[in-house]
PDB file of C-alpha atoms in Angstrom:
ATOM      1  CA  MET A  61       0.000   0.000   0.000  1.00 34.00           C
ATOM      2  CA  SER A  62       2.814   2.388   0.863  1.00 33.00           C
ATOM      3  CA  GLY A  63       4.430   1.642  -2.456  1.00 34.00           C
ATOM      4  CA  HIS A  64       1.216   2.518  -4.257  1.00 33.00           C
ATOM      5  CA  SER A  65       0.899   5.712  -2.250  1.00 33.00           C
ATOM      6  CA  LYS A  66       4.462   6.669  -3.125  1.00 33.00           C
ATOM      7  CA  TRP A  67       3.799   5.956  -6.785  1.00 33.00           C
ATOM      8  CA  ALA A  68       0.609   8.014  -6.688  1.00 36.00           C
ATOM      9  CA  THR A  69       2.454  10.898  -5.044  1.00 36.00           C
ATOM     10  CA  THR A  70       5.235  10.706  -7.627  1.00 38.00           C
ATOM     11  CA  LYS A  71       2.690  10.590 -10.435  1.00 40.00           C
ATOM     12  CA  HIS A  72       0.903  13.621  -8.991  1.00 40.00           C
ATOM     13  CA  LYS A  73       4.156  15.563  -8.674  1.00 42.00           C
ATOM     14  CA  LYS A  74       5.057  14.710 -12.269  1.00 48.00           C
ATOM     15  CA  ALA A  75       1.634  15.896 -13.424  1.00 48.00           C
ATOM     16  CA  VAL A  76       2.108  19.187 -11.579  1.00 46.00           C
ATOM     17  CA  ILE A  77       5.596  19.652 -13.055  1.00 48.00           C
ATOM     18  CA  ASP A  78       4.343  18.798 -16.568  1.00 52.00           C
ATOM     19  CA  ALA A  79       1.434  21.230 -16.211  1.00 55.00           C
ATOM     20  CA  ARG A  80       3.731  24.030 -15.055  1.00 60.00           C
ATOM     21  CA  ARG A  81       6.153  23.268 -17.892  1.00 62.00           C
ATOM     22  CA  ALA A  82       3.295  23.518 -20.395  1.00 64.00           C
ATOM     23  CA  LYS A  83       2.185  26.839 -18.897  1.00 72.00           C
ATOM     24  CA  SER A  84       5.772  28.080 -18.969  1.00 85.00           C
ATOM     25  CA  PHE A  85       6.033  27.153 -22.645  1.00 88.00           C
ATOM     26  CA  ALA A  86       2.784  28.989 -23.408  1.00 89.00           C
ATOM     27  CA  LYS A  87       3.960  32.158 -21.662  1.00 92.00           C
ATOM     28  CA  LEU A  88       7.354  32.085 -23.364  1.00 93.00           C
ATOM     29  CA  ILE A  89       5.616  31.655 -26.733  1.00 93.00           C
ATOM     30  CA  LYS A  90       3.364  34.628 -25.941  1.00 93.00           C
ATOM     31  CA  ASN A  91       6.439  36.775 -25.193  1.00 93.00           C
ATOM     32  CA  ILE A  92       7.895  35.821 -28.573  1.00 94.00           C
ATOM     33  CA  GLU A  93       4.656  36.654 -30.379  1.00 94.00           C
ATOM     34  CA  VAL A  94       4.398  40.082 -28.757  1.00 93.00           C
ATOM     35  CA  ALA A  95       8.080  40.894 -29.383  1.00 93.00           C
ATOM     36  CA  ALA A  96       7.730  39.919 -33.059  1.00 94.00           C
ATOM     37  CA  LYS A  97       4.530  41.950 -33.407  1.00 92.00           C
ATOM     38  CA  ILE A  98       6.179  45.077 -31.979  1.00 91.00           C
ATOM     39  CA  GLY A  99       9.629  44.848 -33.567  1.00 93.00           C
ATOM     40  CA  GLY A 100       9.379  42.460 -36.500  1.00 93.00           C
ATOM     41  CA  ALA A 101      10.637  38.943 -37.177  1.00 94.00           C
ATOM     42  CA  ASP A 102      14.343  39.733 -37.671  1.00 95.00           C
ATOM     43  CA  LEU A 103      16.244  38.620 -34.558  1.00 94.00           C
ATOM     44  CA  ALA A 104      19.296  40.691 -35.508  1.00 93.00           C
ATOM     45  CA  GLY A 105      17.239  43.873 -35.612  1.00 94.00           C
ATOM     46  CA  ASN A 106      14.904  43.076 -32.726  1.00 94.00           C
ATOM     47  CA  PRO A 107      16.844  42.532 -29.466  1.00 93.00           C
ATOM     48  CA  THR A 108      13.655  42.007 -27.441  1.00 93.00           C
ATOM     49  CA  LEU A 109      12.691  39.149 -29.747  1.00 94.00           C
ATOM     50  CA  TYR A 110      16.247  37.790 -29.617  1.00 94.00           C
ATOM     51  CA  ASP A 111      16.152  37.623 -25.817  1.00 93.00           C
ATOM     52  CA  ALA A 112      12.660  36.098 -25.800  1.00 94.00           C
ATOM     53  CA  VAL A 113      13.821  33.389 -28.219  1.00 95.00           C
ATOM     54  CA  GLN A 114      16.997  32.693 -26.232  1.00 92.00           C
ATOM     55  CA  LYS A 115      14.972  32.322 -23.037  1.00 92.00           C
ATOM     56  CA  ALA A 116      12.574  29.923 -24.748  1.00 93.00           C
ATOM     57  CA  LYS A 117      15.451  27.835 -26.078  1.00 93.00           C
ATOM     58  CA  LYS A 118      17.046  27.688 -22.621  1.00 89.00           C
ATOM     59  CA  THR A 119      13.728  26.306 -21.353  1.00 88.00           C
ATOM     60  CA  SER A 120      13.696  23.667 -24.144  1.00 90.00           C
ATOM     61  CA  VAL A 121      10.788  25.086 -26.144  1.00 92.00           C
ATOM     62  CA  PRO A 122      10.958  23.262 -29.529  1.00 94.00           C
ATOM     63  CA  ASN A 123      12.361  25.274 -32.423  1.00 95.00           C
ATOM     64  CA  ASP A 124       9.238  24.642 -34.533  1.00 95.00           C
ATOM     65  CA  ASN A 125       7.070  26.237 -31.828  1.00 95.00           C
ATOM     66  CA  ILE A 126       9.416  29.219 -31.669  1.00 95.00           C
ATOM     67  CA  ASP A 127       9.403  29.677 -35.462  1.00 95.00           C
ATOM     68  CA  ARG A 128       5.603  29.510 -35.620  1.00 93.00           C
ATOM     69  CA  ALA A 129       5.322  32.038 -32.774  1.00 94.00           C
ATOM     70  CA  ILE A 130       7.592  34.492 -34.605  1.00 94.00           C
ATOM     71  CA  LYS A 131       5.501  34.182 -37.778  1.00 93.00           C
ATOM     72  CA  ARG A 132       2.224  34.608 -35.870  1.00 92.00           C
ATOM     73  CA  GLY A 133       3.535  37.649 -34.060  1.00 92.00           C
ATOM     74  CA  ALA A 134       4.880  39.260 -37.216  1.00 91.00           C
ATOM     75  CA  GLY A 135       1.712  38.430 -39.152  1.00 90.00           C
ATOM     76  CA  ILE A 136       3.539  36.161 -41.606  1.00 88.00           C
ATOM     77  CA  GLY A 137       1.325  33.565 -43.280  1.00 79.00           C
ATOM     78  CA  GLY A 138      -2.008  35.131 -42.434  1.00 74.00           C
ATOM     79  CA  GLU A 139      -2.060  34.368 -38.707  1.00 72.00           C
ATOM     80  CA  ALA A 140      -2.163  37.255 -36.273  1.00 72.00           C
ATOM     81  CA  VAL A 141      -2.135  37.748 -32.505  1.00 75.00           C
ATOM     82  CA  GLU A 142      -3.604  40.532 -30.437  1.00 85.00           C
ATOM     83  CA  TYR A 143      -2.753  40.847 -26.750  1.00 90.00           C
ATOM     84  CA  THR A 144      -3.293  43.672 -24.289  1.00 92.00           C
ATOM     85  CA  SER A 145      -0.679  44.377 -21.634  1.00 93.00           C
ATOM     86  CA  ILE A 146      -2.118  45.117 -18.180  1.00 96.00           C
ATOM     87  CA  MET A 147      -0.319  45.738 -14.885  1.00 97.00           C
ATOM     88  CA  TYR A 148      -2.143  45.054 -11.630  1.00 97.00           C
ATOM     89  CA  GLU A 149      -0.856  46.185  -8.247  1.00 97.00           C
ATOM     90  CA  GLY A 150      -1.591  44.392  -5.010  1.00 97.00           C
ATOM     91  CA  TYR A 151      -0.540  43.321  -1.554  1.00 97.00           C
ATOM     92  CA  GLY A 152       0.063  39.836  -0.262  1.00 97.00           C
ATOM     93  CA  PRO A 153       0.341  38.413   3.268  1.00 96.00           C
ATOM     94  CA  GLY A 154       2.595  40.465   5.529  1.00 95.00           C
ATOM     95  CA  GLY A 155       2.027  43.578   3.412  1.00 95.00           C
ATOM     96  CA  VAL A 156       4.333  42.315   0.656  1.00 96.00           C
ATOM     97  CA  ALA A 157       3.946  44.509  -2.449  1.00 96.00           C
ATOM     98  CA  LEU A 158       3.116  42.815  -5.754  1.00 97.00           C
ATOM     99  CA  MET A 159       3.278  43.901  -9.383  1.00 96.00           C
ATOM    100  CA  ILE A 160       1.314  41.479 -11.563  1.00 97.00           C
ATOM    101  CA  GLU A 161       2.059  41.694 -15.285  1.00 95.00           C
ATOM    102  CA  CYS A 162      -0.551  40.284 -17.666  1.00 96.00           C
ATOM    103  CA  LEU A 163      -0.721  39.691 -21.406  1.00 94.00           C
ATOM    104  CA  THR A 164      -4.257  38.802 -22.387  1.00 94.00           C
ATOM    105  CA  ASP A 165      -6.817  38.667 -25.163  1.00 91.00           C
ATOM    106  CA  ASN A 166      -9.607  39.034 -22.574  1.00 94.00           C
ATOM    107  CA  LYS A 167      -9.210  41.833 -20.015  1.00 95.00           C
ATOM    108  CA  ASN A 168     -12.291  40.828 -18.019  1.00 96.00           C
ATOM    109  CA  ARG A 169     -11.026  37.271 -17.596  1.00 96.00           C
ATOM    110  CA  ALA A 170      -7.561  38.442 -16.564  1.00 96.00           C
ATOM    111  CA  ALA A 171      -8.968  40.845 -13.968  1.00 97.00           C
ATOM    112  CA  ALA A 172     -11.266  38.190 -12.514  1.00 97.00           C
ATOM    113  CA  GLU A 173      -8.510  35.568 -12.260  1.00 97.00           C
ATOM    114  CA  VAL A 174      -6.066  37.986 -10.621  1.00 98.00           C
ATOM    115  CA  ARG A 175      -8.695  39.181  -8.138  1.00 97.00           C
ATOM    116  CA  THR A 176      -9.714  35.606  -7.281  1.00 97.00           C
ATOM    117  CA  ALA A 177      -6.126  34.419  -6.751  1.00 97.00           C
ATOM    118  CA  LEU A 178      -5.424  37.359  -4.446  1.00 98.00           C
ATOM    119  CA  SER A 179      -8.607  37.077  -2.375  1.00 97.00           C
ATOM    120  CA  ARG A 180      -8.274  33.321  -1.880  1.00 97.00           C
ATOM    121  CA  ASN A 181      -4.664  33.567  -0.727  1.00 97.00           C
ATOM    122  CA  GLY A 182      -4.628  36.446   1.744  1.00 96.00           C
ATOM    123  CA  GLY A 183      -3.979  39.244  -0.747  1.00 97.00           C
ATOM    124  CA  ASN A 184      -5.877  42.141  -2.229  1.00 96.00           C
ATOM    125  CA  LEU A 185      -5.783  44.490  -5.204  1.00 96.00           C
ATOM    126  CA  ALA A 186      -4.314  47.930  -4.624  1.00 96.00           C
ATOM    127  CA  ASP A 187      -5.086  51.274  -6.240  1.00 95.00           C
ATOM    128  CA  PRO A 188      -2.962  52.106  -9.310  1.00 94.00           C
ATOM    129  CA  GLY A 189       0.257  53.798  -8.249  1.00 95.00           C
ATOM    130  CA  SER A 190       0.081  52.731  -4.604  1.00 95.00           C
ATOM    131  CA  VAL A 191       2.608  49.918  -5.177  1.00 96.00           C
ATOM    132  CA  ALA A 192       4.343  50.888  -8.430  1.00 96.00           C
ATOM    133  CA  TYR A 193       6.299  53.738  -6.818  1.00 95.00           C
ATOM    134  CA  ASN A 194       8.350  51.122  -4.946  1.00 94.00           C
ATOM    135  CA  PHE A 195       9.544  49.458  -8.179  1.00 96.00           C
ATOM    136  CA  THR A 196      11.818  50.556 -11.037  1.00 96.00           C
ATOM    137  CA  ARG A 197      12.138  49.018 -14.492  1.00 96.00           C
ATOM    138  CA  LYS A 198      15.595  47.484 -14.717  1.00 96.00           C
ATOM    139  CA  GLY A 199      17.453  45.112 -16.969  1.00 95.00           C
ATOM    140  CA  VAL A 200      18.059  41.797 -15.200  1.00 94.00           C
ATOM    141  CA  ILE A 201      20.500  39.242 -16.604  1.00 93.00           C
ATOM    142  CA  VAL A 202      20.821  35.874 -14.865  1.00 91.00           C
ATOM    143  CA  VAL A 203      24.288  34.368 -15.325  1.00 91.00           C
ATOM    144  CA  SER A 204      25.054  30.729 -14.587  1.00 84.00           C
ATOM    145  CA  GLY A 205      27.740  30.224 -11.961  1.00 78.00           C
ATOM    146  CA  GLU A 206      29.225  27.211 -13.743  1.00 80.00           C
ATOM    147  CA  GLY A 207      32.761  27.887 -14.932  1.00 80.00           C
ATOM    148  CA  THR A 208      32.448  31.591 -14.189  1.00 85.00           C
ATOM    149  CA  THR A 209      33.803  33.606 -11.278  1.00 87.00           C
ATOM    150  CA  GLU A 210      32.165  36.677  -9.785  1.00 88.00           C
ATOM    151  CA  ASP A 211      35.270  38.706 -10.699  1.00 90.00           C
ATOM    152  CA  ASP A 212      34.961  37.689 -14.363  1.00 91.00           C
ATOM    153  CA  VAL A 213      31.305  38.675 -14.452  1.00 93.00           C
ATOM    154  CA  MET A 214      31.848  41.957 -12.614  1.00 93.00           C
ATOM    155  CA  MET A 215      34.790  43.016 -14.763  1.00 93.00           C
ATOM    156  CA  THR A 216      32.821  42.349 -17.948  1.00 95.00           C
ATOM    157  CA  VAL A 217      29.475  43.898 -17.037  1.00 95.00           C
ATOM    158  CA  LEU A 218      30.621  46.921 -15.040  1.00 93.00           C
ATOM    159  CA  GLU A 219      32.780  48.071 -17.938  1.00 92.00           C
ATOM    160  CA  ALA A 220      29.706  47.721 -20.161  1.00 94.00           C
ATOM    161  CA  GLY A 221      27.606  49.932 -17.882  1.00 94.00           C
ATOM    162  CA  ALA A 222      25.905  47.517 -15.466  1.00 95.00           C
ATOM    163  CA  GLU A 223      24.894  48.889 -12.077  1.00 95.00           C
ATOM    164  CA  GLU A 224      25.589  45.896  -9.836  1.00 93.00           C
ATOM    165  CA  VAL A 225      26.120  42.155  -9.630  1.00 93.00           C
ATOM    166  CA  GLU A 226      24.307  40.128  -6.982  1.00 88.00           C
ATOM    167  CA  PRO A 227      25.284  36.514  -6.201  1.00 84.00           C
ATOM    168  CA  HIS A 228      22.416  34.035  -5.875  1.00 77.00           C
ATOM    169  CA  ALA A 229      21.965  30.276  -5.618  1.00 69.00           C
ATOM    170  CA  GLN A 230      22.314  29.539  -9.353  1.00 72.00           C
ATOM    171  CA  GLY A 231      25.043  32.064 -10.116  1.00 86.00           C
ATOM    172  CA  PHE A 232      24.775  35.831 -10.480  1.00 90.00           C
ATOM    173  CA  GLU A 233      22.135  38.445 -11.193  1.00 91.00           C
ATOM    174  CA  VAL A 234      23.318  41.445 -13.178  1.00 94.00           C
ATOM    175  CA  ILE A 235      21.266  44.638 -12.771  1.00 95.00           C
ATOM    176  CA  THR A 236      21.354  47.335 -15.464  1.00 96.00           C
ATOM    177  CA  GLU A 237      19.374  50.355 -16.543  1.00 96.00           C
ATOM    178  CA  ALA A 238      16.594  49.100 -18.817  1.00 95.00           C
ATOM    179  CA  GLY A 239      18.177  50.849 -21.812  1.00 95.00           C
ATOM    180  CA  ASP A 240      21.576  49.226 -21.164  1.00 96.00           C
ATOM    181  CA  LEU A 241      20.326  45.626 -21.116  1.00 95.00           C
ATOM    182  CA  VAL A 242      21.318  44.762 -24.695  1.00 94.00           C
ATOM    183  CA  THR A 243      24.768  46.374 -24.363  1.00 96.00           C
ATOM    184  CA  VAL A 244      25.582  44.464 -21.173  1.00 96.00           C
ATOM    185  CA  ARG A 245      24.164  41.202 -22.497  1.00 94.00           C
ATOM    186  CA  SER A 246      26.269  41.588 -25.647  1.00 95.00           C
ATOM    187  CA  ALA A 247      29.387  42.208 -23.522  1.00 96.00           C
ATOM    188  CA  LEU A 248      28.781  38.902 -21.712  1.00 94.00           C
ATOM    189  CA  GLN A 249      28.403  37.106 -25.042  1.00 93.00           C
ATOM    190  CA  ASP A 250      31.593  38.686 -26.406  1.00 94.00           C
ATOM    191  CA  ALA A 251      33.442  37.540 -23.281  1.00 94.00           C
ATOM    192  CA  GLY A 252      32.153  33.988 -23.743  1.00 92.00           C
ATOM    193  CA  ILE A 253      30.129  34.085 -20.506  1.00 92.00           C
ATOM    194  CA  ASP A 254      26.896  32.103 -20.721  1.00 88.00           C
ATOM    195  CA  TYR A 255      23.678  33.622 -19.403  1.00 89.00           C
ATOM    196  CA  GLU A 256      20.306  32.067 -18.574  1.00 87.00           C
ATOM    197  CA  SER A 257      18.005  34.990 -19.341  1.00 89.00           C
ATOM    198  CA  ALA A 258      17.970  38.708 -20.072  1.00 92.00           C
ATOM    199  CA  ASP A 259      14.746  40.584 -19.320  1.00 92.00           C
ATOM    200  CA  VAL A 260      13.457  44.000 -18.361  1.00 93.00           C
ATOM    201  CA  GLU A 261      11.761  43.538 -14.990  1.00 93.00           C
ATOM    202  CA  PHE A 262      10.265  45.486 -12.102  1.00 95.00           C
ATOM    203  CA  VAL A 263      12.932  45.569  -9.373  1.00 94.00           C
ATOM    204  CA  PRO A 264      11.943  46.749  -5.866  1.00 94.00           C
ATOM    205  CA  ASN A 265      13.643  49.868  -4.537  1.00 93.00           C
ATOM    206  CA  LEU A 266      13.253  48.628  -0.968  1.00 91.00           C
ATOM    207  CA  LYS A 267      12.864  45.015   0.144  1.00 92.00           C
ATOM    208  CA  VAL A 268      11.117  43.764   3.284  1.00 92.00           C
ATOM    209  CA  ASP A 269      12.228  40.763   5.331  1.00 93.00           C
ATOM    210  CA  ILE A 270       9.545  38.151   5.986  1.00 93.00           C
ATOM    211  CA  ASP A 271       9.453  35.062   8.198  1.00 94.00           C
ATOM    212  CA  ALA A 272       9.079  31.480   6.960  1.00 93.00           C
ATOM    213  CA  ASP A 273       5.318  31.299   7.582  1.00 95.00           C
ATOM    214  CA  THR A 274       4.692  34.482   5.594  1.00 95.00           C
ATOM    215  CA  ALA A 275       7.024  33.214   2.856  1.00 93.00           C
ATOM    216  CA  ARG A 276       4.979  30.023   2.493  1.00 93.00           C
ATOM    217  CA  LYS A 277       1.805  32.090   2.123  1.00 95.00           C
ATOM    218  CA  ILE A 278       3.459  34.370  -0.433  1.00 94.00           C
ATOM    219  CA  PHE A 279       4.683  31.385  -2.458  1.00 93.00           C
ATOM    220  CA  ARG A 280       1.156  29.918  -2.495  1.00 94.00           C
ATOM    221  CA  LEU A 281      -0.238  33.252  -3.658  1.00 95.00           C
ATOM    222  CA  ILE A 282       2.357  33.626  -6.418  1.00 94.00           C
ATOM    223  CA  ASP A 283       1.714  30.032  -7.549  1.00 92.00           C
ATOM    224  CA  ALA A 284      -2.031  30.787  -7.714  1.00 95.00           C
ATOM    225  CA  LEU A 285      -1.413  33.940  -9.755  1.00 95.00           C
ATOM    226  CA  GLU A 286       0.968  32.175 -12.136  1.00 92.00           C
ATOM    227  CA  ASP A 287      -1.625  29.421 -12.688  1.00 92.00           C
ATOM    228  CA  SER A 288      -3.487  31.968 -14.814  1.00 94.00           C
ATOM    229  CA  ASP A 289      -2.539  31.828 -18.491  1.00 92.00           C
ATOM    230  CA  ASP A 290      -2.933  35.612 -18.588  1.00 94.00           C
ATOM    231  CA  VAL A 291      -0.323  36.310 -15.884  1.00 95.00           C
ATOM    232  CA  GLN A 292       3.136  36.586 -17.416  1.00 93.00           C
ATOM    233  CA  ASN A 293       5.187  37.729 -14.410  1.00 93.00           C
ATOM    234  CA  VAL A 294       4.776  38.471 -10.720  1.00 94.00           C
ATOM    235  CA  TYR A 295       7.242  40.866  -9.091  1.00 95.00           C
ATOM    236  CA  SER A 296       7.464  41.380  -5.327  1.00 94.00           C
ATOM    237  CA  ASN A 297       9.561  43.163  -2.716  1.00 94.00           C
ATOM    238  CA  PHE A 298      10.071  40.424  -0.117  1.00 93.00           C
ATOM    239  CA  ASP A 299      13.491  39.279   1.046  1.00 90.00           C
ATOM    240  CA  LEU A 300      14.506  36.081   2.840  1.00 88.00           C
ATOM    241  CA  SER A 301      17.262  35.867   5.420  1.00 87.00           C
ATOM    242  CA  ALA A 302      19.648  32.900   5.380  1.00 86.00           C
ATOM    243  CA  GLU A 303      17.869  31.500   8.443  1.00 89.00           C
ATOM    244  CA  VAL A 304      14.455  31.667   6.790  1.00 88.00           C
ATOM    245  CA  GLN A 305      15.817  30.053   3.624  1.00 86.00           C
ATOM    246  CA  SER A 306      17.258  27.201   5.692  1.00 86.00           C
ATOM    247  CA  GLU A 307      13.909  26.686   7.416  1.00 88.00           C
ATOM    248  CA  LEU A 308      12.051  26.625   4.096  1.00 86.00           C
ATOM    249  CA  GLU A 309      14.475  24.054   2.681  1.00 83.00           C
ATOM    250  CA  THR A 310      13.289  21.571   5.317  1.00 82.00           C
ATOM    251  CA  ASP A 311       9.736  21.721   3.936  1.00 78.00           C
ATOM    252  CA  GLU A 312       8.688  18.765   1.874  1.00 57.00           C
TER     253      GLU A 312
END
C-alpha cells in the first residue's frame, strides 16, 4: 500500500511539473509573439525578440514552436495575434507589495482571475500607483555560476555599464538600466560568458524581510497567480534571510 501511495504521489508531482512546464512554454511563446509583433521577425534587428527566443530555447521550447510564434507575431502567413498588456498592483500576506504583469486577449477574464487568486490567498488588489512607486524598471541578466567567477562577471558587465552584480543560488544576477540591457548582455556574449536569461523587470527599490510562515503564504499566492494563463510575471519586494531560507528548505 505504501508503495502505491508513493507511486501516486510521484505521479501527482510529475503531473504538476508537466502542467507548469506547459504553462511556462505557453507564456514564453506569448512573449515571442508580442516581441515579433512590436519589432518584426528579424532577430538581428529586434533585441527584445532575440532575448525572448533565447529564453525559450534555454527552457527547451521546440524550435518549430518558436518559429511559428515568430511568424504569428509578425503576421507572416495570415495568422495574427492581439494581446493587451495590463499591470495590476496588489498586496500579499505580511504587506508584501506585488506587481502582476498580464498579457491577455480578454481583459475581463484576466482581472477576474487575478482578483480571485489574491482574495483566496490572503492578498488584495491595490489602487494604481500605490505599489508601483516602490519598483523601477531594470534590466536583469541571470548568469550561470558554472565555470564563471564573480570577478569575471563583474569586470565584464561593469565596464559595459551595469549597475551591480548580486550573487544568488544559481550564479549571479546582473542589474542594469533598462536601456543598457542589450549592451551588457552583448558584452557577456563577447566575453564567452553564458547567461540564462535577459529581461526588463520590475525591481523593488526597498525590500522587506519576511518570516518562513509568511514566505509560504506568499509562495502559495504567487503560484495561484501564475496558474493563470494571462499572468506573465509576478514581481514582489520580499526578502529572505539565510535563516528563513534554511527553514524553508526543510519543507517537503
